[in-house]
Amino acid sequence: MTDLTAMRYEILLAAALVMLLISGSIKNRGRNRYWLPLSLLTIITAIGFMPLPDKILFGGMFLSAPITAVLKIIITCLTLVILIQSASWLKKGADRNVSDLFSALLLLSLLGCYFMISSGHFLIFYLGLELSTLPLAGMAALGGDTFRRTGSGFRILLHGMLASALMMFGFSLIYGACGTLYFSELIRIHMGSTVQVLGFFFFLAGMAYKISIVPFHFMRSEIIEDSQISAASFILVISTGTAILMLNVLIYNLFPSIPEIWQKTLFIMAVVTVTVSNLAALWQKSLMRFLAWTSMAQAGYIIIGIIGRSQAGMAAVIFFYITFAFSTLAVTGSAAIIREQTGRSRIEDLKGLYKSNPLIGLVMTVAFLSLAGIPPLAGFFGKLLVFTAVAEKGFFFLLLTIAPNLLISLYAYLTVIRTIFTTGEEKPQVSYFRSDPATRIGLIICAGGTILSGFAGFLLEFIKNFSYGV
Amino acid sequence: MSILILFILIPLLSIIPILSAGDAEKAKKAAVTGSVVVTAFTVVIAVIFFVSGSPAGYSEYKFIGDITWFRSLNMHFITGADYLTVLMLLAASASALAGIMIPVRDRERTKEFYVAWMTMTAGINGFIVSLDLVMIYLFYMIALFPLFFLYIVRVEEKEKLLTVSHFAVLMGGAFILLVGILGMYTNSVPDGNELTFNILHIKDYLMPAAAQRVFAPMVIAGFGILGALFPFSILFPAGTFTAPAPVAALFYGVTMKLGAYGALKLVIGLMPDGAGTLSNLILILSAAGAVYGAIGAFMARDMNKRSAHASVSFSCVLFFMLFLRNETVTNTAFILMIIHAVAVPLILLYSEKTGKAV
């Protein structure tokens, strides 16, 4: 009988999901059981840190290696933070009936991410991708302004379908040219024929949709703006993040024979993405839209690390992702509580935020500075590692094209920070409010991570040691 | 770990009493105490340095400490001091002490003001004592970034364009410097060895001349922008015009001189071939900048503006002296630097106390 201990994460998460659904069906409608998903996910996270055997299951379809365990731990911890930050929204208001549904969809999407990470075959990868994307549409459409939220859900579906179609076509071409979709066999095949390269491009286009790399980025900002903020956080950090991490792993391992092709392609995509997103961010009026564009720019920086095509580059990408995730969650957490307490969500509503709510103002400032890459915050070290990885390969032209972008993005972030710190006679738009303990814990974790992870040299060594197992 | 790390820790630790102070006066007292301690510590270090060693060994680094940060990047927090470092520290601490005596007009957010001030001081000191390229960049940013919170967040809409452009140019310089530093890193050791950010190792190896000629201009551009080398100096006085007097004092007294000091440490010290190729250009630009600053100072009708223009001019003179690449001239430049670093805050202090604009 197959030893399924290597599928511990997936089995536990599926069990948690079933428990959640059963509990949802037997409980009294309207009574909130927010603690159930939270405690289930906490247990899974805690168990996740226990050692896991290296295994190949189902004839190579499912892989369990040190790196897959590390990636799963990272995204599970971040999902836990998102769930903690959603507490306030889930516990009260008109949305209380959707609490269980939201949590179940969140766990379902996370399960999809797990399968993507552990896939050893493009089919499992595809199924994981679908499983992680489809629940997002439901999550985004829950609660609040029904028309806009539903629109956002439909957009996610449409976006997901386009990504799937392109990727499926790519897989077909790769299968046609190589005769297999098993990663273990693809690694040994020397790619280079037109069909194989075409297959790679379609695969890349599908992933680009998922990550929202220019020119596959359309509807992204609308999706993030109109979705429920917890769902938007999940899309920005977990869904996009898993896709980036997997692109990093797959492109490095499966397409080593066509490095020049994907390096050049990613080079152009990264520069265009970073430039377009940073310029677009300058004109945004809505905070979540601003965040959508700037996180696309951050994705562009992460792609630069992939171009480095080295062990150091891979570790740098994962480290950058962690720093990005903490900073982004700090902003989305703050935006969520501000929207919930005051109903405001425009950038200009943050005027005088530091005066009325100094702690939230500070958390947002720290997060934005980290995203801008200002030392000694974590974002700086993330960028430094990525840039060092590409500099070692001699891509100085790329760095020189990125330097003005750092300035543009800094200007965009500083404009928002300036708004937060604006003083003056007029009353701050957001008046003082007391946030609930869960939100505070969530924000403290994110701000702490943003400040401290740059000092955690051991974290990088830890990731680097594990990325050898890919 | 080196004793020099205290130059960074003392200002950072003094943030705690500033934050816990009951009112603005107490916060100022805590900040002044912090500055006095840093200055006293600098004097002690200077005495130990100059008394314990013979003049022949002054240019060797002492008090070297090494803390590993990112092992896989070979990135360390290395500190060390030669005689130029000690002189620069004296200039920095004296300037900071004189600057903090200048009263702050805006009574709102005094605590935040002194927290940003102390962070800036820690950044300046860290920049001076660091012997690792990334640490130099890191402290360069910590020395500059509080400027944003010290005055740029408060400027009026009509002055916004100039001040924000000035700050943007400074940050742009920092990003070019970062590319230059990464270039130095990739050429820091012979092929096949582990790359390093350690200045002492790079100095021992001497980078290939071709690489020096590519990356020296980037590092010079980064430091030249901070050091107000012509034509980067055009935005300077107008950009900092709205800065409160103490901030202007520290910026013109010390921060700006970090540009010349950084160019000496990284370009003349580590990339002599690159510096040689560029020296004629730098001499012309710095001479032009010195004249431009002097004319600006002559025309100015306000003490803040006048000292800004004069400092721009002085900073260009420093670049000129350093790029003559003569040891005696370099030593003279450092002595002048200390005098200027103390004079600027004192002039501004006098101007603020007496209310005499010119």
XYZ file of N, CA and C in Angstrom, chain A residues 262-431:
510
model
N 14.342 31.742 -22.646
C 13.501 32.239 -21.554
C 14.145 33.392 -20.793
N 15.463 33.452 -20.810
C 16.086 34.607 -20.144
C 15.729 35.899 -20.867
N 15.839 35.861 -22.212
C 15.522 37.076 -22.984
C 14.050 37.448 -22.831
N 13.193 36.411 -22.905
C 11.756 36.689 -22.795
C 11.431 37.293 -21.434
N 11.947 36.656 -20.381
C 11.652 37.158 -19.039
C 12.261 38.542 -18.830
N 13.445 38.760 -19.427
C 14.100 40.072 -19.346
C 13.142 41.161 -19.853
N 12.621 40.942 -21.074
C 11.728 41.949 -21.664
C 10.458 42.085 -20.817
N 9.906 40.920 -20.435
C 8.661 40.966 -19.653
C 8.873 41.697 -18.333
N 10.013 41.431 -17.676
C 10.273 42.058 -16.377
C 10.390 43.568 -16.514
N 11.178 44.003 -17.505
C 11.380 45.448 -17.667
C 10.056 46.134 -18.000
N 9.303 45.540 -18.948
C 8.018 46.151 -19.342
C 7.053 46.153 -18.153
N 6.990 45.020 -17.434
C 6.060 44.933 -16.305
C 6.378 45.978 -15.253
N 7.652 46.050 -14.883
C 8.042 46.974 -13.821
C 7.754 48.420 -14.248
N 8.108 48.747 -15.502
C 7.918 50.129 -15.958
C 6.434 50.490 -16.034
N 5.673 49.644 -16.727
C 4.245 49.955 -16.904
C 3.541 50.026 -15.548
N 3.815 49.046 -14.669
C 3.100 49.020 -13.393
C 3.454 50.221 -12.525
N 4.736 50.574 -12.486
C 5.117 51.715 -11.654
C 4.505 53.008 -12.167
N 4.510 53.160 -13.506
C 3.919 54.382 -14.064
C 2.417 54.411 -13.801
N 1.782 53.254 -13.960
C 0.332 53.204 -13.738
C 0.006 53.491 -12.276
N 0.866 53.009 -11.368
C 0.605 53.205 -9.933
C 0.556 54.690 -9.578
N 1.324 55.498 -10.324
C 1.376 56.935 -10.013
C 0.012 57.601 -10.130
N -0.839 57.072 -11.010
C -2.112 57.756 -11.290
C -3.280 57.200 -10.489
N -3.036 56.251 -9.641
C -4.155 55.605 -8.961
C -4.722 56.448 -7.818
N -6.038 56.359 -7.674
C -6.701 57.088 -6.592
C -7.143 56.127 -5.485
N -7.386 54.872 -5.875
C -7.855 53.902 -4.886
C -6.659 53.142 -4.305
N -6.679 52.936 -3.004
C -5.542 52.294 -2.333
C -5.320 50.869 -2.841
N -6.406 50.099 -2.980
C -6.247 48.709 -3.403
C -5.783 48.613 -4.853
N -6.274 49.534 -5.673
C -5.817 49.570 -7.075
C -4.337 49.889 -7.127
N -3.939 50.845 -6.301
C -2.525 51.221 -6.202
C -1.694 49.999 -5.818
N -2.208 49.270 -4.851
C -1.483 48.091 -4.373
C -1.425 47.019 -5.463
N -2.517 46.911 -6.234
C -2.532 45.923 -7.318
C -1.415 46.213 -8.311
N -1.297 47.501 -8.697
C -0.266 47.854 -9.684
C 1.131 47.692 -9.093
N 1.308 48.157 -7.851
C 2.658 48.073 -7.298
C 3.060 46.617 -7.054
N 2.082 45.760 -6.728
C 2.514 44.365 -6.547
C 2.838 43.706 -7.874
N 2.249 44.217 -8.954
C 2.677 43.717 -10.266
C 4.126 44.104 -10.515
N 4.467 45.321 -10.104
C 5.865 45.748 -10.253
C 6.789 44.866 -9.408
N 6.324 44.533 -8.209
C 7.134 43.665 -7.343
C 7.324 42.299 -7.997
N 6.233 41.814 -8.650
C 6.345 40.531 -9.357
C 7.416 40.635 -10.435
N 7.479 41.814 -11.070
C 8.517 42.044 -12.089
C 9.912 41.915 -11.488
N 10.098 42.482 -10.291
C 11.410 42.378 -9.645
C 11.733 40.913 -9.336
N 10.697 40.163 -8.908
C 10.947 38.761 -8.566
C 11.385 37.990 -9.811
N 10.750 38.339 -10.953
C 11.103 37.643 -12.202
C 12.578 37.882 -12.541
N 13.064 39.066 -12.186
C 14.480 39.364 -12.439
C 15.367 38.316 -11.752
N 14.950 37.907 -10.547
C 15.712 36.886 -9.825
C 15.732 35.569 -10.584
N 14.605 35.261 -11.266
C 14.550 34.001 -12.028
C 15.560 34.050 -13.174
N 15.702 35.259 -13.759
C 16.647 35.403 -14.879
C 18.064 35.034 -14.437
N 18.367 35.264 -13.152
C 19.693 34.937 -12.620
C 20.070 33.472 -12.823
N 19.084 32.601 -12.918
C 19.287 31.191 -13.248
C 20.419 30.564 -12.434
N 20.308 30.628 -11.155
C 21.314 30.006 -10.302
C 20.646 29.597 -8.999
N 21.372 28.821 -8.236
C 20.885 28.403 -6.923
C 20.621 29.638 -6.064
N 21.573 30.598 -6.138
C 21.429 31.828 -5.348
C 20.189 32.589 -5.800
N 19.954 32.594 -7.129
C 18.801 33.297 -7.673
C 17.504 32.690 -7.174
N 17.460 31.367 -7.117
C 16.243 30.693 -6.646
C 15.961 31.024 -5.187
N 17.017 30.957 -4.368
C 16.848 31.283 -2.955
C 16.442 32.746 -2.800
N 17.044 33.606 -3.665
C 16.728 35.037 -3.606
C 15.257 35.272 -3.906
N 14.741 34.533 -4.906
C 13.331 34.699 -5.289
C 12.420 34.345 -4.108
N 12.740 33.232 -3.440
C 11.892 32.810 -2.310
C 11.987 33.831 -1.174
N 13.195 34.308 -0.915
C 13.382 35.289 0.158
C 12.639 36.596 -0.170
N 12.774 37.018 -1.425
C 12.089 38.244 -1.860
C 10.587 38.079 -1.670
N 10.083 36.895 -2.039
C 8.649 36.641 -1.924
C 8.195 36.801 -0.469
N 8.990 36.264 0.461
C 8.600 36.366 1.884
C 8.533 37.829 2.314
N 9.548 38.601 1.936
C 9.560 40.020 2.335
C 8.382 40.760 1.700
N 8.111 40.442 0.425
C 6.995 41.079 -0.280
C 5.669 40.731 0.387
N 5.542 39.448 0.785
C 4.284 38.991 1.368
C 4.004 39.722 2.689
N 5.007 39.824 3.542
C 4.809 40.514 4.825
C 4.378 41.963 4.596
N 5.091 42.651 3.703
C 4.784 44.069 3.482
C 3.392 44.238 2.892
N 3.073 43.393 1.901
C 1.764 43.526 1.257
C 0.638 43.239 2.240
N 0.829 42.209 3.064
C -0.231 41.882 4.032
C -0.379 42.992 5.070
N 0.724 43.665 5.383
C 0.621 44.790 6.325
C -0.270 45.881 5.732
N -0.096 46.142 4.429
C -0.922 47.187 3.790
C -2.365 46.722 3.660
N -2.568 45.499 3.173
C -3.955 45.050 2.971
C -4.682 44.942 4.318
N -3.964 44.491 5.355
C -4.570 44.409 6.687
C -5.022 45.778 7.162
N -4.151 46.784 6.961
C -4.517 48.144 7.366
C -5.676 48.652 6.526
N -5.601 48.399 5.201
C -6.667 48.881 4.308
C -7.997 48.241 4.693
N -7.938 46.941 5.064
C -9.177 46.237 5.404
C -9.823 46.848 6.640
N -9.020 47.118 7.649
C -9.610 47.634 8.887
C -10.109 49.071 8.695
N -9.394 49.838 7.861
C -9.853 51.204 7.599
C -11.179 51.166 6.837
N -11.255 50.293 5.825
C -12.490 50.208 5.039
C -13.644 49.731 5.924
N -13.337 48.799 6.795
C -14.403 48.250 7.621
C -14.914 49.260 8.647
N -13.979 50.006 9.231
C -14.372 50.944 10.284
C -14.966 52.231 9.733
N -14.452 52.683 8.594
C -14.879 54.000 8.116
C -15.496 53.963 6.730
N -15.366 52.830 6.038
C -15.909 52.736 4.677
C -15.073 53.467 3.650
N -13.886 53.915 4.034
C -13.062 54.685 3.087
C -11.971 53.809 2.481
N -11.688 54.066 1.212
C -10.676 53.221 0.577
C -9.854 53.961 -0.476
N -9.993 55.302 -0.504
C -9.181 56.037 -1.468
C -7.872 56.476 -0.811
N -6.877 56.757 -1.640
C -5.583 57.164 -1.073
C -5.735 58.492 -0.336
N -6.530 59.385 -0.921
C -6.629 60.712 -0.285
C -7.368 60.644 1.059
N -8.096 59.542 1.288
C -8.739 59.379 2.596
C -7.714 59.131 3.707
N -6.497 58.775 3.312
C -5.472 58.499 4.326
C -4.859 59.784 4.884
N -5.313 60.934 4.363
C -4.754 62.218 4.796
C -4.823 62.343 6.325
N -3.671 62.561 6.920
C -3.638 62.742 8.372
C -3.838 61.464 9.156
N -3.671 60.323 8.498
C -3.886 59.042 9.192
C -2.943 58.896 10.383
N -1.716 59.394 10.225
C -0.742 59.273 11.317
C -1.216 60.044 12.553
N -1.949 61.126 12.294
C -2.431 61.945 13.410
C -3.556 61.224 14.158
N -4.493 60.639 13.376
C -5.644 60.032 14.038
C -5.375 58.604 14.506
N -4.649 57.837 13.712
C -4.350 56.443 14.076
C -2.861 56.183 13.868
N -2.028 56.660 14.791
C -0.580 56.611 14.550
C -0.034 55.208 14.259
N -0.564 54.202 14.955
C 0.021 52.870 14.768
C -0.257 52.308 13.370
N -1.494 52.474 12.913
C -1.815 51.994 11.561
C -1.022 52.788 10.529
N -0.908 54.105 10.787
C -0.106 54.954 9.893
C 1.330 54.462 9.816
N 1.898 54.115 10.971
C 3.289 53.647 10.998
C 3.443 52.302 10.290
N 2.487 51.398 10.565
C 2.572 50.072 9.924
C 2.546 50.227 8.401
N 1.643 51.084 7.916
C 1.546 51.277 6.463
C 2.823 51.906 5.920
N 3.373 52.869 6.676
C 4.602 53.530 6.223
C 5.744 52.530 6.119
N 5.895 51.721 7.174
C 6.972 50.727 7.170
C 6.795 49.772 5.982
N 5.544 49.354 5.768
C 5.289 48.412 4.673
C 5.611 49.044 3.319
N 5.184 50.295 3.116
C 5.445 50.950 1.834
C 6.944 51.171 1.633
N 7.638 51.559 2.706
C 9.086 51.771 2.576
C 9.788 50.465 2.244
N 9.305 49.378 2.843
C 9.901 48.077 2.550
C 9.653 47.704 1.085
N 8.429 47.944 0.619
C 8.129 47.649 -0.784
C 8.981 48.506 -1.714
N 9.294 49.729 -1.265
C 10.120 50.614 -2.088
C 11.592 50.206 -2.048
N 11.931 49.303 -1.132
C 13.315 48.814 -1.073
C 14.238 49.718 -0.281
N 13.715 50.352 0.757
C 14.548 51.236 1.571
C 15.171 50.443 2.725
N 16.505 50.458 2.859
C 17.121 49.744 3.973
C 16.847 50.451 5.299
N 16.872 49.771 6.411
C 17.228 48.372 6.596
C 16.009 47.441 6.606
N 14.940 47.824 5.923
C 13.744 46.979 5.946
C 13.913 45.779 5.019
N 13.044 44.783 5.233
C 13.217 43.502 4.554
C 13.213 43.630 3.029
N 12.354 44.528 2.511
C 12.250 44.662 1.061
C 13.582 44.995 0.407
N 14.403 45.762 1.107
C 15.717 46.107 0.559
C 16.565 44.850 0.356
N 16.566 43.989 1.367
C 17.403 42.795 1.275
C 16.877 41.850 0.197
N 15.538 41.794 0.066
C 14.959 40.986 -0.998
C 15.470 41.467 -2.350
N 15.395 42.788 -2.571
C 15.848 43.341 -3.855
C 17.354 43.147 -4.016
N 18.094 43.366 -2.939
C 19.552 43.230 -3.015
C 19.934 41.815 -3.459
N 19.281 40.815 -2.864
C 19.604 39.432 -3.206
C 19.288 39.140 -4.665
N 18.122 39.625 -5.103
C 17.723 39.390 -6.491
C 18.702 40.087 -7.441
N 19.024 41.333 -7.140
C 19.918 42.092 -8.017
C 21.322 41.484 -8.022
N 21.770 41.008 -6.854
C 23.096 40.395 -6.791
C 23.134 39.142 -7.657
N 22.021 38.368 -7.590
C 21.974 37.134 -8.374
C 22.099 37.428 -9.867
N 21.448 38.499 -10.345
C 21.567 38.791 -11.781
C 22.891 39.492 -12.102
N 23.415 40.274 -11.134
C 24.706 40.946 -11.371
C 25.809 39.905 -11.533
N 25.732 38.834 -10.757
C 26.748 37.784 -10.855
C 26.773 37.161 -12.248
N 25.623 37.219 -12.930
C 25.556 36.683 -14.292
C 25.867 37.759 -15.330
N 26.167 38.962 -14.880
C 26.578 40.022 -15.798
C 25.450 40.811 -16.435
N 24.244 40.750 -15.876
C 23.111 41.480 -16.460
C 23.069 42.926 -15.958
N 24.123 43.686 -16.204
C 24.146 45.052 -15.679
C 23.220 45.982 -16.450
N 23.026 45.656 -17.735
C 22.117 46.478 -18.528
C 20.704 46.412 -17.938
N 20.338 45.189 -17.524
C 19.021 44.992 -16.904
C 18.917 45.855 -15.641
N 19.982 45.828 -14.828
C 19.948 46.603 -13.583
C 19.853 48.098 -13.867
N 20.562 48.535 -14.925
C 20.499 49.963 -15.246
C 19.117 50.372 -15.731
N 18.412 49.456 -16.421
C 17.048 49.792 -16.852
C 16.086 49.767 -15.669
N 16.439 48.969 -14.645
C 15.552 48.869 -13.497
C 15.756 50.063 -12.542
N 16.981 50.632 -12.516
C 17.271 51.717 -11.558
C 16.272 52.890 -11.636
N 15.949 53.413 -12.853
C 14.947 54.498 -12.884
C 13.591 54.045 -12.343
N 13.309 52.755 -12.548
C 12.035 52.235 -12.045
C 11.970 52.248 -10.534
N 13.121 51.975 -9.903
C 13.149 52.030 -8.440
C 12.763 53.429 -7.989
N 13.231 54.412 -8.759
C 12.943 55.799 -8.409
C 11.460 56.120 -8.607
N 10.911 55.657 -9.739
C 9.485 55.920 -10.001
C 8.638 55.277 -8.906
N 8.984 54.023 -8.561
C 8.166 53.348 -7.554
C 8.332 54.037 -6.210
N 9.555 54.488 -5.915
C 9.771 55.199 -4.655
C 8.894 56.448 -4.606
N 8.830 57.165 -5.745
C 8.013 58.379 -5.795
C 6.549 58.034 -5.516
N 6.095 56.925 -6.134
C 4.696 56.526 -5.937
C 4.432 56.214 -4.458
N 5.323 55.458 -3.844
C 5.116 55.100 -2.433
C 5.210 56.343 -1.537
N 6.175 57.214 -1.860
C 6.348 58.399 -1.013
C 5.145 59.317 -1.080
N 4.485 59.350 -2.243
C 3.287 60.181 -2.357
C 2.238 59.711 -1.347
N 2.097 58.392 -1.227
C 1.104 57.865 -0.282
C 1.566 58.146 1.157
N 2.861 57.934 1.418
C 3.364 58.164 2.784
C 3.176 59.635 3.169
N 3.415 60.496 2.182
C 3.251 61.932 2.451
C 1.801 62.227 2.842
N 0.880 61.566 2.160
C -0.537 61.745 2.494
C -0.799 61.288 3.930
N -0.207 60.154 4.298
C -0.432 59.628 5.650
C 0.078 60.613 6.705
N 1.199 61.269 6.409
C 1.821 62.151 7.398
C 1.378 63.606 7.288
N 0.498 63.896 6.335
C 0.087 65.287 6.157
C -0.451 65.859 7.469
N 0.044 67.037 7.793
C -0.499 67.720 8.959
C -1.337 68.886 8.435
N -1.932 69.581 9.295
C -2.699 70.731 8.814
C -3.876 70.966 9.718
N -4.581 71.983 9.371
C -5.706 72.385 10.216
C -6.880 71.418 10.061
N -7.039 70.941 8.819
C -8.246 70.143 8.577
C -8.207 68.820 9.348
N -9.418 68.351 9.632
C -9.544 67.122 10.400
C -9.145 65.913 9.541
N -8.444 64.909 10.117
C -8.103 63.737 9.319
C -9.366 63.062 8.784
N -9.243 62.535 7.554
C -10.406 61.898 6.914
C -10.856 60.660 7.696
N -9.858 59.911 8.189
C -10.183 58.698 8.938
C -10.088 59.047 10.415
N -11.213 58.998 11.109
C -11.147 59.368 12.516
C -10.618 58.191 13.352
